């Protein structure tokens, strides 16, 4: 259950960012990585870092939760211990 939860957290973060990107997530006064990416689309030609930084944070967060889940699976799975 713990390992499944850590992998699901990464999926939920991606879903929230995607919904906020298309305008169905968090309201604009609240900060969200998806709304930051959506706001950065307008200035993509002049300042692309405004899009790349929130996207990079999403990727690092997702990889982090997936690596923690894999580490927990390796530690807690009795079938892998020999």
PDB file of N, CA and C in Angstrom:
ATOM      1  N   UNK A   1       0.835  -1.187   0.000  1.00  0.00           N
ATOM      2  CA  UNK A   1       0.000   0.000   0.000  1.00  0.00           C
ATOM      3  C   UNK A   1       0.881   1.253   0.000  1.00  0.00           C
ATOM      4  N   UNK A   2       1.964   1.232   0.747  1.00  0.00           N
ATOM      5  CA  UNK A   2       2.847   2.393   0.829  1.00  0.00           C
ATOM      6  C   UNK A   2       3.506   2.664  -0.520  1.00  0.00           C
ATOM      7  N   UNK A   3       3.965   1.624  -1.173  1.00  0.00           N
ATOM      8  CA  UNK A   3       4.633   1.780  -2.474  1.00  0.00           C
ATOM      9  C   UNK A   3       3.641   2.283  -3.515  1.00  0.00           C
ATOM     10  N   UNK A   4       2.457   1.748  -3.500  1.00  0.00           N
ATOM     11  CA  UNK A   4       1.423   2.188  -4.437  1.00  0.00           C
ATOM     12  C   UNK A   4       1.059   3.650  -4.205  1.00  0.00           C
ATOM     13  N   UNK A   5       1.038   4.058  -2.961  1.00  0.00           N
ATOM     14  CA  UNK A   5       0.716   5.444  -2.645  1.00  0.00           C
ATOM     15  C   UNK A   5       1.772   6.401  -3.179  1.00  0.00           C
ATOM     16  N   UNK A   6       3.036   6.043  -3.050  1.00  0.00           N
ATOM     17  CA  UNK A   6       4.097   6.941  -3.536  1.00  0.00           C
ATOM     18  C   UNK A   6       4.058   7.086  -5.053  1.00  0.00           C
ATOM     19  N   UNK A   7       3.752   6.016  -5.763  1.00  0.00           N
ATOM     20  CA  UNK A   7       3.660   6.139  -7.220  1.00  0.00           C
ATOM     21  C   UNK A   7       2.386   6.880  -7.628  1.00  0.00           C
ATOM     22  N   UNK A   8       1.331   6.730  -6.854  1.00  0.00           N
ATOM     23  CA  UNK A   8       0.096   7.454  -7.162  1.00  0.00           C
ATOM     24  C   UNK A   8       0.236   8.949  -6.894  1.00  0.00           C
ATOM     25  N   UNK A   9       1.039   9.340  -5.921  1.00  0.00           N
ATOM     26  CA  UNK A   9       1.232  10.767  -5.628  1.00  0.00           C
ATOM     27  C   UNK A   9       1.826  11.462  -6.846  1.00  0.00           C
ATOM     28  N   UNK A  10       2.792  10.844  -7.490  1.00  0.00           N
ATOM     29  CA  UNK A  10       3.383  11.442  -8.695  1.00  0.00           C
ATOM     30  C   UNK A  10       2.333  11.594  -9.792  1.00  0.00           C
ATOM     31  N   UNK A  11       1.477  10.601  -9.935  1.00  0.00           N
ATOM     32  CA  UNK A  11       0.418  10.666 -10.946  1.00  0.00           C
ATOM     33  C   UNK A  11      -0.577  11.774 -10.611  1.00  0.00           C
ATOM     34  N   UNK A  12      -0.918  11.932  -9.332  1.00  0.00           N
ATOM     35  CA  UNK A  12      -1.864  12.967  -8.928  1.00  0.00           C
ATOM     36  C   UNK A  12      -1.282  14.366  -9.127  1.00  0.00           C
ATOM     37  N   UNK A  13       0.000  14.535  -8.898  1.00  0.00           N
ATOM     38  CA  UNK A  13       0.646  15.821  -9.144  1.00  0.00           C
ATOM     39  C   UNK A  13       0.574  16.165 -10.630  1.00  0.00           C
ATOM     40  N   UNK A  14       0.827  15.192 -11.482  1.00  0.00           N
ATOM     41  CA  UNK A  14       0.743  15.424 -12.923  1.00  0.00           C
ATOM     42  C   UNK A  14      -0.688  15.749 -13.341  1.00  0.00           C
ATOM     43  N   UNK A  15      -1.666  15.060 -12.767  1.00  0.00           N
ATOM     44  CA  UNK A  15      -3.064  15.347 -13.094  1.00  0.00           C
ATOM     45  C   UNK A  15      -3.461  16.753 -12.670  1.00  0.00           C
ATOM     46  N   UNK A  16      -3.046  17.165 -11.485  1.00  0.00           N
ATOM     47  CA  UNK A  16      -3.382  18.507 -11.011  1.00  0.00           C
ATOM     48  C   UNK A  16      -2.747  19.565 -11.902  1.00  0.00           C
ATOM     49  N   UNK A  17      -1.504  19.342 -12.292  1.00  0.00           N
ATOM     50  CA  UNK A  17      -0.828  20.297 -13.169  1.00  0.00           C
ATOM     51  C   UNK A  17      -1.499  20.358 -14.534  1.00  0.00           C
ATOM     52  N   UNK A  18      -1.917  19.214 -15.051  1.00  0.00           N
ATOM     53  CA  UNK A  18      -2.579  19.192 -16.362  1.00  0.00           C
ATOM     54  C   UNK A  18      -3.932  19.895 -16.298  1.00  0.00           C
ATOM     55  N   UNK A  19      -4.707  19.648 -15.243  1.00  0.00           N
ATOM     56  CA  UNK A  19      -6.000  20.312 -15.108  1.00  0.00           C
ATOM     57  C   UNK A  19      -5.838  21.812 -14.903  1.00  0.00           C
ATOM     58  N   UNK A  20      -4.840  22.209 -14.141  1.00  0.00           N
ATOM     59  CA  UNK A  20      -4.587  23.644 -13.954  1.00  0.00           C
ATOM     60  C   UNK A  20      -4.096  24.279 -15.248  1.00  0.00           C
ATOM     61  N   UNK A  21      -3.368  23.542 -16.053  1.00  0.00           N
ATOM     62  CA  UNK A  21      -2.870  24.061 -17.324  1.00  0.00           C
ATOM     63  C   UNK A  21      -4.020  24.391 -18.270  1.00  0.00           C
ATOM     64  N   UNK A  22      -5.040  23.544 -18.292  1.00  0.00           N
ATOM     65  CA  UNK A  22      -6.171  23.801 -19.200  1.00  0.00           C
ATOM     66  C   UNK A  22      -7.244  24.675 -18.557  1.00  0.00           C
ATOM     67  N   UNK A  23      -7.037  25.070 -17.293  1.00  0.00           N
ATOM     68  CA  UNK A  23      -7.955  26.004 -16.662  1.00  0.00           C
ATOM     69  C   UNK A  23      -9.013  25.383 -15.783  1.00  0.00           C
ATOM     70  N   UNK A  24      -8.923  24.092 -15.499  1.00  0.00           N
ATOM     71  CA  UNK A  24      -9.920  23.425 -14.670  1.00  0.00           C
ATOM     72  C   UNK A  24      -9.436  23.126 -13.258  1.00  0.00           C
ATOM     73  N   UNK A  25      -8.269  23.596 -12.918  1.00  0.00           N
ATOM     74  CA  UNK A  25      -7.693  23.281 -11.619  1.00  0.00           C
ATOM     75  C   UNK A  25      -7.845  24.413 -10.626  1.00  0.00           C
ATOM     76  N   UNK A  26      -6.748  24.774 -10.024  1.00  0.00           N
ATOM     77  CA  UNK A  26      -6.705  25.772  -8.981  1.00  0.00           C
ATOM     78  C   UNK A  26      -7.026  27.145  -9.563  1.00  0.00           C
ATOM     79  N   UNK A  27      -7.746  27.967  -8.794  1.00  0.00           N
ATOM     80  CA  UNK A  27      -8.097  29.316  -9.240  1.00  0.00           C
ATOM     81  C   UNK A  27      -6.833  30.175  -9.363  1.00  0.00           C
ATOM     82  N   UNK A  28      -6.812  31.155 -10.259  1.00  0.00           N
ATOM     83  CA  UNK A  28      -5.609  31.941 -10.551  1.00  0.00           C
ATOM     84  C   UNK A  28      -4.902  32.613  -9.369  1.00  0.00           C
ATOM     85  N   UNK A  29      -5.561  33.089  -8.317  1.00  0.00           N
ATOM     86  CA  UNK A  29      -4.735  33.664  -7.244  1.00  0.00           C
ATOM     87  C   UNK A  29      -3.847  32.627  -6.547  1.00  0.00           C
ATOM     88  N   UNK A  30      -4.245  31.381  -6.564  1.00  0.00           N
ATOM     89  CA  UNK A  30      -3.450  30.312  -5.960  1.00  0.00           C
ATOM     90  C   UNK A  30      -2.360  29.887  -6.950  1.00  0.00           C
ATOM     91  N   UNK A  31      -1.208  29.538  -6.415  1.00  0.00           N
ATOM     92  CA  UNK A  31      -0.095  29.124  -7.276  1.00  0.00           C
ATOM     93  C   UNK A  31      -0.193  27.640  -7.588  1.00  0.00           C
ATOM     94  N   UNK A  32       0.057  27.302  -8.827  1.00  0.00           N
ATOM     95  CA  UNK A  32       0.094  25.913  -9.270  1.00  0.00           C
ATOM     96  C   UNK A  32       1.088  25.824 -10.417  1.00  0.00           C
ATOM     97  N   UNK A  33       1.747  24.696 -10.531  1.00  0.00           N
ATOM     98  CA  UNK A  33       2.715  24.529 -11.608  1.00  0.00           C
ATOM     99  C   UNK A  33       2.026  24.540 -12.971  1.00  0.00           C
ATOM    100  N   UNK A  34       0.810  24.027 -13.030  1.00  0.00           N
ATOM    101  CA  UNK A  34       0.067  24.041 -14.284  1.00  0.00           C
ATOM    102  C   UNK A  34      -0.324  25.439 -14.716  1.00  0.00           C
ATOM    103  N   UNK A  35      -0.754  26.271 -13.768  1.00  0.00           N
ATOM    104  CA  UNK A  35      -1.092  27.648 -14.129  1.00  0.00           C
ATOM    105  C   UNK A  35       0.153  28.445 -14.485  1.00  0.00           C
ATOM    106  N   UNK A  36       1.283  28.132 -13.844  1.00  0.00           N
ATOM    107  CA  UNK A  36       2.538  28.800 -14.221  1.00  0.00           C
ATOM    108  C   UNK A  36       2.930  28.447 -15.645  1.00  0.00           C
ATOM    109  N   UNK A  37       2.766  27.191 -16.027  1.00  0.00           N
ATOM    110  CA  UNK A  37       3.067  26.780 -17.406  1.00  0.00           C
ATOM    111  C   UNK A  37       2.110  27.443 -18.389  1.00  0.00           C
ATOM    112  N   UNK A  38       0.837  27.523 -18.025  1.00  0.00           N
ATOM    113  CA  UNK A  38      -0.143  28.150 -18.901  1.00  0.00           C
ATOM    114  C   UNK A  38       0.162  29.634 -19.086  1.00  0.00           C
ATOM    115  N   UNK A  39       0.548  30.319 -18.021  1.00  0.00           N
ATOM    116  CA  UNK A  39       0.894  31.737 -18.135  1.00  0.00           C
ATOM    117  C   UNK A  39       2.164  31.944 -18.955  1.00  0.00           C
ATOM    118  N   UNK A  40       3.058  30.988 -18.931  1.00  0.00           N
ATOM    119  CA  UNK A  40       4.337  31.129 -19.632  1.00  0.00           C
ATOM    120  C   UNK A  40       4.215  30.876 -21.137  1.00  0.00           C
ATOM    121  N   UNK A  41       3.132  30.273 -21.575  1.00  0.00           N
ATOM    122  CA  UNK A  41       2.958  29.998 -23.007  1.00  0.00           C
ATOM    123  C   UNK A  41       2.957  31.303 -23.811  1.00  0.00           C
ATOM    124  N   UNK A  42       2.371  32.355 -23.244  1.00  0.00           N
ATOM    125  CA  UNK A  42       2.276  33.626 -23.973  1.00  0.00           C
ATOM    126  C   UNK A  42       3.652  34.239 -24.223  1.00  0.00           C
ATOM    127  N   UNK A  43       4.582  34.033 -23.303  1.00  0.00           N
ATOM    128  CA  UNK A  43       5.912  34.651 -23.422  1.00  0.00           C
ATOM    129  C   UNK A  43       6.981  33.631 -23.798  1.00  0.00           C
ATOM    130  N   UNK A  44       6.593  32.601 -24.505  1.00  0.00           N
ATOM    131  CA  UNK A  44       7.520  31.515 -24.815  1.00  0.00           C
ATOM    132  C   UNK A  44       8.661  31.971 -25.726  1.00  0.00           C
ATOM    133  N   UNK A  45       8.391  32.817 -26.668  1.00  0.00           N
ATOM    134  CA  UNK A  45       9.436  33.264 -27.599  1.00  0.00           C
ATOM    135  C   UNK A  45      10.456  34.176 -26.938  1.00  0.00           C
ATOM    136  N   UNK A  46      10.015  35.024 -26.037  1.00  0.00           N
ATOM    137  CA  UNK A  46      10.941  35.992 -25.436  1.00  0.00           C
ATOM    138  C   UNK A  46      11.646  35.455 -24.193  1.00  0.00           C
ATOM    139  N   UNK A  47      10.949  34.657 -23.399  1.00  0.00           N
ATOM    140  CA  UNK A  47      11.566  34.131 -22.172  1.00  0.00           C
ATOM    141  C   UNK A  47      11.115  32.690 -21.941  1.00  0.00           C
ATOM    142  N   UNK A  48      11.759  31.732 -22.588  1.00  0.00           N
ATOM    143  CA  UNK A  48      11.335  30.329 -22.489  1.00  0.00           C
ATOM    144  C   UNK A  48      11.580  29.706 -21.116  1.00  0.00           C
ATOM    145  N   UNK A  49      12.457  30.317 -20.310  1.00  0.00           N
ATOM    146  CA  UNK A  49      12.726  29.751 -18.992  1.00  0.00           C
ATOM    147  C   UNK A  49      11.480  29.768 -18.108  1.00  0.00           C
ATOM    148  N   UNK A  50      10.533  30.671 -18.394  1.00  0.00           N
ATOM    149  CA  UNK A  50       9.311  30.720 -17.604  1.00  0.00           C
ATOM    150  C   UNK A  50       8.471  29.460 -17.788  1.00  0.00           C
ATOM    151  N   UNK A  51       8.615  28.777 -18.896  1.00  0.00           N
ATOM    152  CA  UNK A  51       7.923  27.511 -19.108  1.00  0.00           C
ATOM    153  C   UNK A  51       8.773  26.335 -18.664  1.00  0.00           C
ATOM    154  N   UNK A  52      10.081  26.410 -18.918  1.00  0.00           N
ATOM    155  CA  UNK A  52      10.943  25.274 -18.633  1.00  0.00           C
ATOM    156  C   UNK A  52      11.133  25.030 -17.137  1.00  0.00           C
ATOM    157  N   UNK A  53      11.168  26.078 -16.344  1.00  0.00           N
ATOM    158  CA  UNK A  53      11.377  25.893 -14.907  1.00  0.00           C
ATOM    159  C   UNK A  53      10.208  25.172 -14.223  1.00  0.00           C
ATOM    160  N   UNK A  54       8.936  25.569 -14.424  1.00  0.00           N
ATOM    161  CA  UNK A  54       7.850  24.794 -13.816  1.00  0.00           C
ATOM    162  C   UNK A  54       7.765  23.366 -14.358  1.00  0.00           C
ATOM    163  N   UNK A  55       8.035  23.202 -15.654  1.00  0.00           N
ATOM    164  CA  UNK A  55       8.014  21.851 -16.226  1.00  0.00           C
ATOM    165  C   UNK A  55       9.130  20.990 -15.631  1.00  0.00           C
ATOM    166  N   UNK A  56      10.282  21.595 -15.400  1.00  0.00           N
ATOM    167  CA  UNK A  56      11.386  20.871 -14.779  1.00  0.00           C
ATOM    168  C   UNK A  56      11.059  20.476 -13.339  1.00  0.00           C
ATOM    169  N   UNK A  57      10.399  21.369 -12.614  1.00  0.00           N
ATOM    170  CA  UNK A  57      10.000  21.058 -11.240  1.00  0.00           C
ATOM    171  C   UNK A  57       8.992  19.909 -11.215  1.00  0.00           C
ATOM    172  N   UNK A  58       8.064  19.897 -12.158  1.00  0.00           N
ATOM    173  CA  UNK A  58       7.108  18.787 -12.244  1.00  0.00           C
ATOM    174  C   UNK A  58       7.848  17.479 -12.494  1.00  0.00           C
ATOM    175  N   UNK A  59       8.792  17.477 -13.430  1.00  0.00           N
ATOM    176  CA  UNK A  59       9.549  16.261 -13.758  1.00  0.00           C
ATOM    177  C   UNK A  59      10.380  15.780 -12.571  1.00  0.00           C
ATOM    178  N   UNK A  60      11.071  16.699 -11.913  1.00  0.00           N
ATOM    179  CA  UNK A  60      11.903  16.307 -10.772  1.00  0.00           C
ATOM    180  C   UNK A  60      11.049  15.754  -9.640  1.00  0.00           C
ATOM    181  N   UNK A  61       9.907  16.375  -9.389  1.00  0.00           N
ATOM    182  CA  UNK A  61       9.014  15.893  -8.334  1.00  0.00           C
ATOM    183  C   UNK A  61       8.485  14.499  -8.663  1.00  0.00           C
ATOM    184  N   UNK A  62       8.081  14.293  -9.905  1.00  0.00           N
ATOM    185  CA  UNK A  62       7.563  12.981 -10.294  1.00  0.00           C
ATOM    186  C   UNK A  62       8.646  11.914 -10.207  1.00  0.00           C
ATOM    187  N   UNK A  63       9.853  12.222 -10.707  1.00  0.00           N
ATOM    188  CA  UNK A  63      10.945  11.258 -10.606  1.00  0.00           C
ATOM    189  C   UNK A  63      11.293  10.967  -9.155  1.00  0.00           C
ATOM    190  N   UNK A  64      11.265  11.997  -8.313  1.00  0.00           N
ATOM    191  CA  UNK A  64      11.570  11.809  -6.897  1.00  0.00           C
ATOM    192  C   UNK A  64      10.596  10.856  -6.224  1.00  0.00           C
ATOM    193  N   UNK A  65       9.294  11.064  -6.430  1.00  0.00           N
ATOM    194  CA  UNK A  65       8.312  10.163  -5.830  1.00  0.00           C
ATOM    195  C   UNK A  65       8.432   8.752  -6.394  1.00  0.00           C
ATOM    196  N   UNK A  66       8.717   8.629  -7.693  1.00  0.00           N
ATOM    197  CA  UNK A  66       8.878   7.293  -8.273  1.00  0.00           C
ATOM    198  C   UNK A  66      10.114   6.588  -7.721  1.00  0.00           C
ATOM    199  N   UNK A  67      11.212   7.319  -7.547  1.00  0.00           N
ATOM    200  CA  UNK A  67      12.413   6.702  -6.980  1.00  0.00           C
ATOM    201  C   UNK A  67      12.207   6.302  -5.523  1.00  0.00           C
ATOM    202  N   UNK A  68      11.493   7.124  -4.760  1.00  0.00           N
ATOM    203  CA  UNK A  68      11.181   6.755  -3.370  1.00  0.00           C
ATOM    204  C   UNK A  68      10.311   5.509  -3.348  1.00  0.00           C
ATOM    205  N   UNK A  69       9.332   5.434  -4.238  1.00  0.00           N
ATOM    206  CA  UNK A  69       8.480   4.245  -4.308  1.00  0.00           C
ATOM    207  C   UNK A  69       9.264   3.000  -4.688  1.00  0.00           C
ATOM    208  N   UNK A  70      10.189   3.132  -5.631  1.00  0.00           N
ATOM    209  CA  UNK A  70      11.019   1.985  -6.008  1.00  0.00           C
ATOM    210  C   UNK A  70      11.922   1.557  -4.862  1.00  0.00           C
ATOM    211  N   UNK A  71      12.487   2.525  -4.147  1.00  0.00           N
ATOM    212  CA  UNK A  71      13.331   2.197  -2.992  1.00  0.00           C
ATOM    213  C   UNK A  71      12.538   1.513  -1.890  1.00  0.00           C
ATOM    214  N   UNK A  72      11.333   1.994  -1.638  1.00  0.00           N
ATOM    215  CA  UNK A  72      10.493   1.348  -0.629  1.00  0.00           C
ATOM    216  C   UNK A  72      10.107  -0.058  -1.058  1.00  0.00           C
ATOM    217  N   UNK A  73       9.829  -0.230  -2.334  1.00  0.00           N
ATOM    218  CA  UNK A  73       9.493  -1.569  -2.821  1.00  0.00           C
ATOM    219  C   UNK A  73      10.670  -2.523  -2.639  1.00  0.00           C
ATOM    220  N   UNK A  74      11.873  -2.054  -2.937  1.00  0.00           N
ATOM    221  CA  UNK A  74      13.064  -2.892  -2.767  1.00  0.00           C
ATOM    222  C   UNK A  74      13.300  -3.244  -1.306  1.00  0.00           C
ATOM    223  N   UNK A  75      13.016  -2.308  -0.415  1.00  0.00           N
ATOM    224  CA  UNK A  75      13.248  -2.562   1.012  1.00  0.00           C
ATOM    225  C   UNK A  75      12.169  -3.422   1.646  1.00  0.00           C
ATOM    226  N   UNK A  76      10.923  -3.252   1.207  1.00  0.00           N
ATOM    227  CA  UNK A  76       9.811  -3.879   1.902  1.00  0.00           C
ATOM    228  C   UNK A  76       9.292  -5.156   1.248  1.00  0.00           C
ATOM    229  N   UNK A  77       9.710  -5.478   0.036  1.00  0.00           N
ATOM    230  CA  UNK A  77       9.195  -6.661  -0.643  1.00  0.00           C
ATOM    231  C   UNK A  77       9.935  -7.898  -0.176  1.00  0.00           C
ATOM    232  N   UNK A  78       9.254  -8.818   0.494  1.00  0.00           N
ATOM    233  CA  UNK A  78       9.964 -10.011   1.006  1.00  0.00           C
ATOM    234  C   UNK A  78      10.378 -10.966  -0.100  1.00  0.00           C
ATOM    235  N   UNK A  79       9.763 -10.890  -1.275  1.00  0.00           N
ATOM    236  CA  UNK A  79      10.126 -11.795  -2.363  1.00  0.00           C
ATOM    237  C   UNK A  79      11.470 -11.441  -2.975  1.00  0.00           C
ATOM    238  N   UNK A  80      11.910 -10.181  -2.833  1.00  0.00           N
ATOM    239  CA  UNK A  80      13.171  -9.758  -3.414  1.00  0.00           C
ATOM    240  C   UNK A  80      14.368 -10.061  -2.508  1.00  0.00           C
ATOM    241  N   UNK A  81      14.118 -10.331  -1.229  1.00  0.00           N
ATOM    242  CA  UNK A  81      15.212 -10.603  -0.298  1.00  0.00           C
ATOM    243  C   UNK A  81      15.634 -12.060  -0.419  1.00  0.00           C
ATOM    244  N   UNK A  82      16.909 -12.282  -0.739  1.00  0.00           N
ATOM    245  CA  UNK A  82      17.408 -13.666  -0.865  1.00  0.00           C
ATOM    246  C   UNK A  82      18.721 -13.796  -0.170  1.00  0.00           C
TER     247      UNK A  82
END
